[in-house]
mmCIF file of C-alpha atoms and ligand atoms in Angstrom:
data_model
loop_
_atom_site.group_PDB
_atom_site.id
_atom_site.type_symbol
_atom_site.label_atom_id
_atom_site.label_comp_id
_atom_site.label_asym_id
_atom_site.label_seq_id
_atom_site.Cartn_x
_atom_site.Cartn_y
_atom_site.Cartn_z
ATOM 1 C CA MET J 1 9.439 -10.215 -16.365
ATOM 2 C CA ILE J 2 8.304 -10.054 -12.740
ATOM 3 C CA PHE J 3 8.461 -6.237 -12.841
ATOM 4 C CA VAL J 4 6.303 -6.077 -15.993
ATOM 5 C CA THR J 5 3.769 -8.599 -14.632
ATOM 6 C CA ALA J 6 3.583 -6.582 -11.410
ATOM 7 C CA LEU J 7 2.976 -3.390 -13.442
ATOM 8 C CA PHE J 8 -0.132 -5.003 -14.951
ATOM 9 C CA LEU J 9 -1.199 -6.131 -11.480
ATOM 10 C CA GLY J 10 -0.789 -2.510 -10.348
ATOM 11 C CA SER J 11 -2.983 -1.394 -13.219
ATOM 12 C CA PHE J 12 -5.647 -3.829 -11.985
ATOM 13 C CA TYR J 13 -5.277 -2.497 -8.406
ATOM 14 C CA ASN J 14 -5.981 1.035 -9.704
ATOM 15 C CA VAL J 15 -9.262 -0.175 -11.189
ATOM 16 C CA LEU J 16 -10.077 -2.258 -8.110
ATOM 17 C CA ALA J 17 -9.462 0.691 -5.746
ATOM 18 C CA ILE J 18 -11.649 3.080 -7.763
ATOM 19 C CA ARG J 19 -14.492 0.630 -8.288
ATOM 20 C CA LEU J 20 -14.566 -0.617 -4.701
ATOM 21 C CA LEU J 21 -14.710 3.033 -3.543
ATOM 22 C CA LYS J 22 -17.679 3.538 -5.886
ATOM 23 C CA LYS J 23 -19.091 0.103 -4.978
ATOM 24 C CA GLN J 24 -19.072 -0.857 -8.668
ATOM 25 C CA SER J 25 -18.284 -4.229 -10.180
ATOM 26 C CA PHE J 26 -14.664 -4.482 -11.264
ATOM 27 C CA VAL J 27 -15.377 -6.441 -14.443
ATOM 28 C CA TYR J 28 -18.234 -4.320 -15.798
ATOM 29 C CA PRO J 29 -18.429 -1.666 -17.261
ATOM 30 C CA PRO J 30 -15.222 -2.009 -19.329
ATOM 31 C CA SER J 31 -12.471 0.594 -18.738
ATOM 32 C CA HIS J 32 -13.530 4.066 -19.811
ATOM 33 C CA CYS J 33 -12.410 7.673 -19.398
ATOM 34 C CA PRO J 34 -14.052 9.073 -16.237
ATOM 35 C CA GLN J 35 -14.500 12.438 -18.011
ATOM 36 C CA CYS J 36 -15.826 11.701 -21.521
ATOM 37 C CA GLN J 37 -16.872 8.068 -20.813
ATOM 38 C CA HIS J 38 -15.139 6.955 -24.031
ATOM 39 C CA ARG J 39 -14.309 3.273 -23.881
ATOM 40 C CA LEU J 40 -10.538 2.713 -23.705
ATOM 41 C CA ALA J 41 -8.693 0.552 -26.211
ATOM 42 C CA PRO J 42 -6.077 -1.993 -25.067
ATOM 43 C CA TRP J 43 -3.251 0.357 -26.152
ATOM 44 C CA ASP J 44 -4.674 3.041 -23.836
ATOM 45 C CA LEU J 45 -4.252 0.656 -20.919
ATOM 46 C CA VAL J 46 -0.587 -0.349 -21.126
ATOM 47 C CA PRO J 47 0.888 0.370 -17.664
ATOM 48 C CA LEU J 48 3.189 3.444 -17.522
ATOM 49 C CA LEU J 49 3.708 3.533 -21.315
ATOM 50 C CA SER J 50 0.193 4.710 -22.228
ATOM 51 C CA TYR J 51 0.420 7.517 -19.667
ATOM 52 C CA LEU J 52 3.805 8.601 -21.035
ATOM 53 C CA VAL J 53 2.814 8.346 -24.709
ATOM 54 C CA LEU J 54 -0.447 10.242 -24.089
ATOM 55 C CA ARG J 55 1.494 12.763 -21.943
ATOM 56 C CA GLY J 56 -1.040 12.345 -19.131
ATOM 57 C CA LYS J 57 -4.093 13.293 -21.199
ATOM 58 C CA CYS J 58 -7.125 11.321 -22.416
ATOM 59 C CA ARG J 59 -6.724 10.461 -26.139
ATOM 60 C CA TYR J 60 -10.377 11.302 -26.798
ATOM 61 C CA CYS J 61 -11.179 14.420 -24.729
ATOM 62 C CA GLN J 62 -7.712 15.691 -23.686
ATOM 63 C CA SER J 63 -8.708 15.933 -20.028
ATOM 64 C CA PRO J 64 -5.811 15.156 -17.653
ATOM 65 C CA ILE J 65 -5.360 11.582 -16.391
ATOM 66 C CA SER J 66 -4.687 11.342 -12.642
ATOM 67 C CA PRO J 67 -0.968 10.733 -11.939
ATOM 68 C CA LEU J 68 -2.212 8.207 -9.361
ATOM 69 C CA TYR J 69 -2.595 5.706 -12.241
ATOM 70 C CA PRO J 70 1.099 5.507 -13.229
ATOM 71 C CA ALA J 71 2.091 5.998 -9.560
ATOM 72 C CA GLY J 72 0.018 2.964 -8.472
ATOM 73 C CA GLU J 73 1.483 0.894 -11.317
ATOM 74 C CA LEU J 74 5.056 1.868 -10.529
ATOM 75 C CA LEU J 75 4.588 1.324 -6.792
ATOM 76 C CA THR J 76 3.232 -2.202 -7.375
ATOM 77 C CA GLY J 77 5.887 -2.993 -9.993
ATOM 78 C CA LEU J 78 8.846 -1.862 -7.927
ATOM 79 C CA SER J 79 7.734 -3.207 -4.557
ATOM 80 C CA LEU J 80 6.802 -6.676 -5.845
ATOM 81 C CA TYR J 81 10.062 -6.831 -7.808
ATOM 82 C CA LEU J 82 12.064 -5.883 -4.701
ATOM 83 C CA ALA J 83 10.137 -8.441 -2.626
ATOM 84 C CA TYR J 84 11.077 -11.126 -5.141
ATOM 85 C CA ARG J 85 14.718 -9.965 -5.212
ATOM 86 C CA HIS J 86 14.785 -10.106 -1.441
ATOM 87 C CA LEU J 87 12.965 -13.379 -0.763
ATOM 88 C CA GLY J 88 13.447 -15.389 -3.955
ATOM 89 C CA LEU J 89 11.024 -18.168 -4.750
ATOM 90 C CA GLN J 90 10.181 -19.268 -1.232
ATOM 91 C CA LEU J 91 6.863 -19.663 0.572
ATOM 92 C CA GLU J 92 7.269 -16.357 2.452
ATOM 93 C CA LEU J 93 6.779 -14.636 -0.916
ATOM 94 C CA LEU J 94 3.052 -15.458 -0.650
ATOM 95 C CA PRO J 95 2.313 -13.433 2.535
ATOM 96 C CA ALA J 96 4.671 -10.758 1.162
ATOM 97 C CA VAL J 97 2.704 -10.392 -2.085
ATOM 98 C CA ILE J 98 -0.616 -10.267 -0.192
ATOM 99 C CA LEU J 99 0.754 -7.655 2.234
ATOM 100 C CA ILE J 100 2.136 -5.457 -0.559
ATOM 101 C CA SER J 101 -1.100 -5.747 -2.551
ATOM 102 C CA VAL J 102 -3.221 -4.715 0.450
ATOM 103 C CA LEU J 103 -0.846 -1.818 1.191
ATOM 104 C CA VAL J 104 -0.896 -0.577 -2.435
ATOM 105 C CA LEU J 105 -4.714 -0.660 -2.386
ATOM 106 C CA ALA J 106 -4.744 1.147 0.983
ATOM 107 C CA VAL J 107 -2.450 3.880 -0.425
ATOM 108 C CA LEU J 108 -4.670 4.284 -3.502
ATOM 109 C CA THR J 109 -7.996 4.453 -1.609
ATOM 110 C CA ASP J 110 -6.502 6.655 1.128
ATOM 111 C CA LEU J 111 -5.099 9.161 -1.385
ATOM 112 C CA ARG J 112 -8.334 9.234 -3.377
ATOM 113 C CA LYS J 113 -10.980 9.245 -0.640
ATOM 114 C CA LYS J 114 -9.082 9.123 2.704
ATOM 115 C CA LEU J 115 -10.441 5.629 3.257
ATOM 116 C CA ILE J 116 -8.898 2.229 3.911
ATOM 117 C CA LEU J 117 -11.521 -0.329 2.930
ATOM 118 C CA ASP J 118 -12.531 -3.213 5.233
ATOM 119 C CA VAL J 119 -13.723 -5.131 2.190
ATOM 120 C CA ILE J 120 -10.030 -5.443 1.213
ATOM 121 C CA THR J 121 -8.327 -5.590 4.622
ATOM 122 C CA LEU J 122 -10.549 -8.071 6.469
ATOM 123 C CA PRO J 123 -10.586 -10.978 3.951
ATOM 124 C CA ALA J 124 -6.810 -10.549 3.499
ATOM 125 C CA LEU J 125 -6.346 -10.599 7.283
ATOM 126 C CA VAL J 126 -8.226 -13.898 7.592
ATOM 127 C CA LEU J 127 -6.289 -15.375 4.654
ATOM 128 C CA LEU J 128 -2.941 -14.336 6.180
ATOM 129 C CA LEU J 129 -3.854 -15.820 9.570
ATOM 130 C CA VAL J 130 -4.599 -19.134 7.845
ATOM 131 C CA LEU J 131 -1.329 -18.949 5.851
ATOM 132 C CA ARG J 132 0.623 -18.245 9.057
ATOM 133 C CA LEU J 133 -0.476 -21.661 10.356
ATOM 134 C CA VAL J 134 1.862 -23.208 7.767
ATOM 135 C CA ILE J 135 4.189 -20.464 6.425
ATOM 136 C CA GLY J 136 6.767 -18.661 8.515
ATOM 137 C CA GLU J 137 10.082 -18.903 10.285
ATOM 138 C CA TYR J 138 8.371 -18.739 13.687
ATOM 139 C CA SER J 139 5.256 -20.337 15.199
ATOM 140 C CA PHE J 140 1.699 -19.229 14.484
ATOM 141 C CA TRP J 141 1.533 -17.645 17.972
ATOM 142 C CA PHE J 142 4.421 -15.322 17.141
ATOM 143 C CA TYR J 143 2.518 -13.897 14.176
ATOM 144 C CA LEU J 144 -0.763 -13.793 16.109
ATOM 145 C CA ALA J 145 1.076 -11.764 18.774
ATOM 146 C CA GLY J 146 2.256 -9.503 15.936
ATOM 147 C CA GLY J 147 -1.327 -8.954 14.820
ATOM 148 C CA LEU J 148 -2.439 -8.151 18.381
ATOM 149 C CA THR J 149 0.550 -5.788 18.774
ATOM 150 C CA GLY J 150 -0.396 -3.859 15.614
ATOM 151 C CA PHE J 151 -4.061 -3.765 16.547
ATOM 152 C CA GLY J 152 -3.397 -2.778 20.171
ATOM 153 C CA LEU J 153 -0.857 -0.035 19.415
ATOM 154 C CA LEU J 154 -3.077 1.637 16.820
ATOM 155 C CA LEU J 155 -6.159 1.318 19.023
ATOM 156 C CA LEU J 156 -4.210 3.035 21.811
ATOM 157 C CA ILE J 157 -3.087 5.840 19.474
ATOM 158 C CA SER J 158 -6.648 6.241 18.224
ATOM 159 C CA ILE J 159 -7.990 6.574 21.792
ATOM 160 C CA VAL J 160 -5.230 8.982 22.883
ATOM 161 C CA SER J 161 -5.548 11.116 19.719
ATOM 162 C CA ARG J 162 -9.376 10.996 19.920
ATOM 163 C CA GLY J 163 -9.997 9.636 16.448
ATOM 164 C CA GLY J 164 -6.877 11.059 14.796
ATOM 165 C CA MET J 165 -6.263 7.525 13.579
ATOM 166 C CA GLY J 166 -9.071 5.893 11.600
ATOM 167 C CA GLY J 167 -10.556 2.431 12.082
ATOM 168 C CA GLY J 168 -9.111 1.434 8.711
ATOM 169 C CA ASP J 169 -5.573 2.087 9.970
ATOM 170 C CA ILE J 170 -6.173 -0.070 13.070
ATOM 171 C CA LYS J 171 -7.278 -3.102 11.072
ATOM 172 C CA LEU J 172 -4.497 -2.552 8.538
ATOM 173 C CA TYR J 173 -1.901 -2.671 11.333
ATOM 174 C CA ALA J 174 -3.404 -5.905 12.656
ATOM 175 C CA LEU J 175 -2.770 -7.353 9.175
ATOM 176 C CA ILE J 176 0.774 -5.936 9.046
ATOM 177 C CA GLY J 177 1.462 -7.510 12.451
ATOM 178 C CA VAL J 178 0.411 -10.948 11.246
ATOM 179 C CA VAL J 179 3.021 -10.746 8.455
ATOM 180 C CA LEU J 180 5.857 -8.992 10.322
ATOM 181 C CA GLY J 181 5.572 -10.274 13.899
ATOM 182 C CA PRO J 182 5.689 -8.000 16.989
ATOM 183 C CA SER J 183 9.103 -6.283 16.877
ATOM 184 C CA LEU J 184 9.166 -5.397 13.173
ATOM 185 C CA THR J 185 5.566 -4.150 13.460
ATOM 186 C CA LEU J 186 6.733 -1.749 16.141
ATOM 187 C CA LEU J 187 9.626 -0.667 13.899
ATOM 188 C CA SER J 188 7.181 -0.161 11.000
ATOM 189 C CA LEU J 189 5.006 2.104 13.157
ATOM 190 C CA VAL J 190 8.002 4.103 14.442
ATOM 191 C CA LEU J 191 9.280 4.638 10.872
ATOM 192 C CA ALA J 192 5.804 5.516 9.527
ATOM 193 C CA SER J 193 5.088 7.998 12.347
ATOM 194 C CA PHE J 194 8.508 9.598 12.016
ATOM 195 C CA MET J 195 8.119 10.080 8.254
ATOM 196 C CA GLY J 196 4.501 11.204 8.644
ATOM 197 C CA ALA J 197 5.479 13.838 11.226
ATOM 198 C CA LEU J 198 8.413 15.009 9.099
ATOM 199 C CA VAL J 199 6.484 15.280 5.819
ATOM 200 C CA GLY J 200 3.358 16.629 7.571
ATOM 201 C CA GLY J 201 5.424 19.293 9.352
ATOM 202 C CA VAL J 202 7.096 20.406 6.122
ATOM 203 C CA MET J 203 3.752 20.489 4.258
ATOM 204 C CA ILE J 204 2.142 22.588 7.022
ATOM 205 C CA LEU J 205 5.141 24.970 7.042
ATOM 206 C CA LEU J 206 4.860 25.330 3.262
ATOM 207 C CA GLY J 207 1.132 26.026 3.667
ATOM 208 C CA ARG J 208 0.180 23.002 1.552
ATOM 209 C CA TRP J 209 -1.775 21.339 4.356
ATOM 210 C CA GLN J 210 -4.051 22.767 7.019
ATOM 211 C CA ARG J 211 -3.189 21.783 10.571
ATOM 212 C CA LYS J 212 -6.671 20.348 11.149
ATOM 213 C CA GLU J 213 -6.833 18.425 7.908
ATOM 214 C CA THR J 214 -6.515 14.661 8.283
ATOM 215 C CA ILE J 215 -3.374 13.561 6.513
ATOM 216 C CA PRO J 216 -3.501 10.307 4.533
ATOM 217 C CA PHE J 217 -1.300 8.026 6.623
ATOM 218 C CA ALA J 218 -1.310 4.972 4.318
ATOM 219 C CA PRO J 219 1.685 6.084 2.166
ATOM 220 C CA PHE J 220 3.796 6.353 5.342
ATOM 221 C CA ILE J 221 2.504 3.002 6.579
ATOM 222 C CA PHE J 222 3.535 1.554 3.208
ATOM 223 C CA VAL J 223 7.123 2.831 3.388
ATOM 224 C CA GLY J 224 7.516 2.061 7.103
ATOM 225 C CA THR J 225 6.251 -1.493 6.660
ATOM 226 C CA PHE J 226 8.249 -2.156 3.501
ATOM 227 C CA VAL J 227 11.494 -0.993 5.131
ATOM 228 C CA ALA J 228 10.789 -2.858 8.401
ATOM 229 C CA TYR J 229 9.857 -6.109 6.632
ATOM 230 C CA PHE J 230 12.763 -6.285 4.176
ATOM 231 C CA TYR J 231 15.462 -4.154 5.798
ATOM 232 C CA GLY J 232 14.441 -4.305 9.480
ATOM 233 C CA GLU J 233 17.601 -6.008 10.682
ATOM 234 C CA THR J 234 19.821 -3.576 8.742
ATOM 235 C CA VAL J 235 17.929 -0.679 10.312
ATOM 236 C CA TRP J 236 18.415 -2.131 13.813
ATOM 237 C CA VAL J 237 22.164 -2.618 13.278
ATOM 238 C CA TRP J 238 22.497 0.914 11.908
ATOM 239 C CA TYR J 239 20.483 2.306 14.828
ATOM 240 C CA LEU J 240 22.564 0.454 17.427
ATOM 241 C CA GLN J 241 25.797 1.682 15.832
ATOM 242 C CA LEU J 242 24.647 5.252 16.467
ATOM 243 C CA TRP J 243 25.105 4.676 20.185
HETATM 244 ZN ZN1 ZN H 1 -11.752 11.350 -22.030
#
């Protein structure tokens, strides 16, 4: 039930990402095909299923539907389900759901337009800071230190790489820090950079990416943060056993 609910939430995040990028209202106009403008019926909007049944094509004009739609739905569905499996019904689920939602939206806007939107990150950051006054295993100062760690590290990288890291990434890492605290934020960044370098290197070798092209970093931030937040301790133990 949680998985299915989260799929619908993911479907809403798709719409939210697209309309915030276009600075449109997210309640009006009603959902329509971006190609033929035909208004979509409720059965065209069932997460995952509609895409599968329609075999990735618009029912009305046959133009292809972006695979980002089912991908965004599945990402939201799976990650919120895993968060629930991991945390159960406890207060920490609230910052977890906000973090995952912001990260899903960051992945969607970064993949579409190489942007991470302040209009999503900043209000969520303020909300999480307020929540950290009352929710969390550690004190508020621990999580504030996490936020400063994320912000500081990314600012440093951005200065050293001369703008290789965007302002959106910096603010996003401040938010991640407020949820994860300092050490897991560092782990998240190490994992994200490692995966980014690995995938980026392979893509450049295969000729799929140009060396100078900016690579959307949000998907790596998503995976790095998810692993650090929910499996951070396991990763540390595994890492220490290597030595
Ligand atoms: Zn169409």
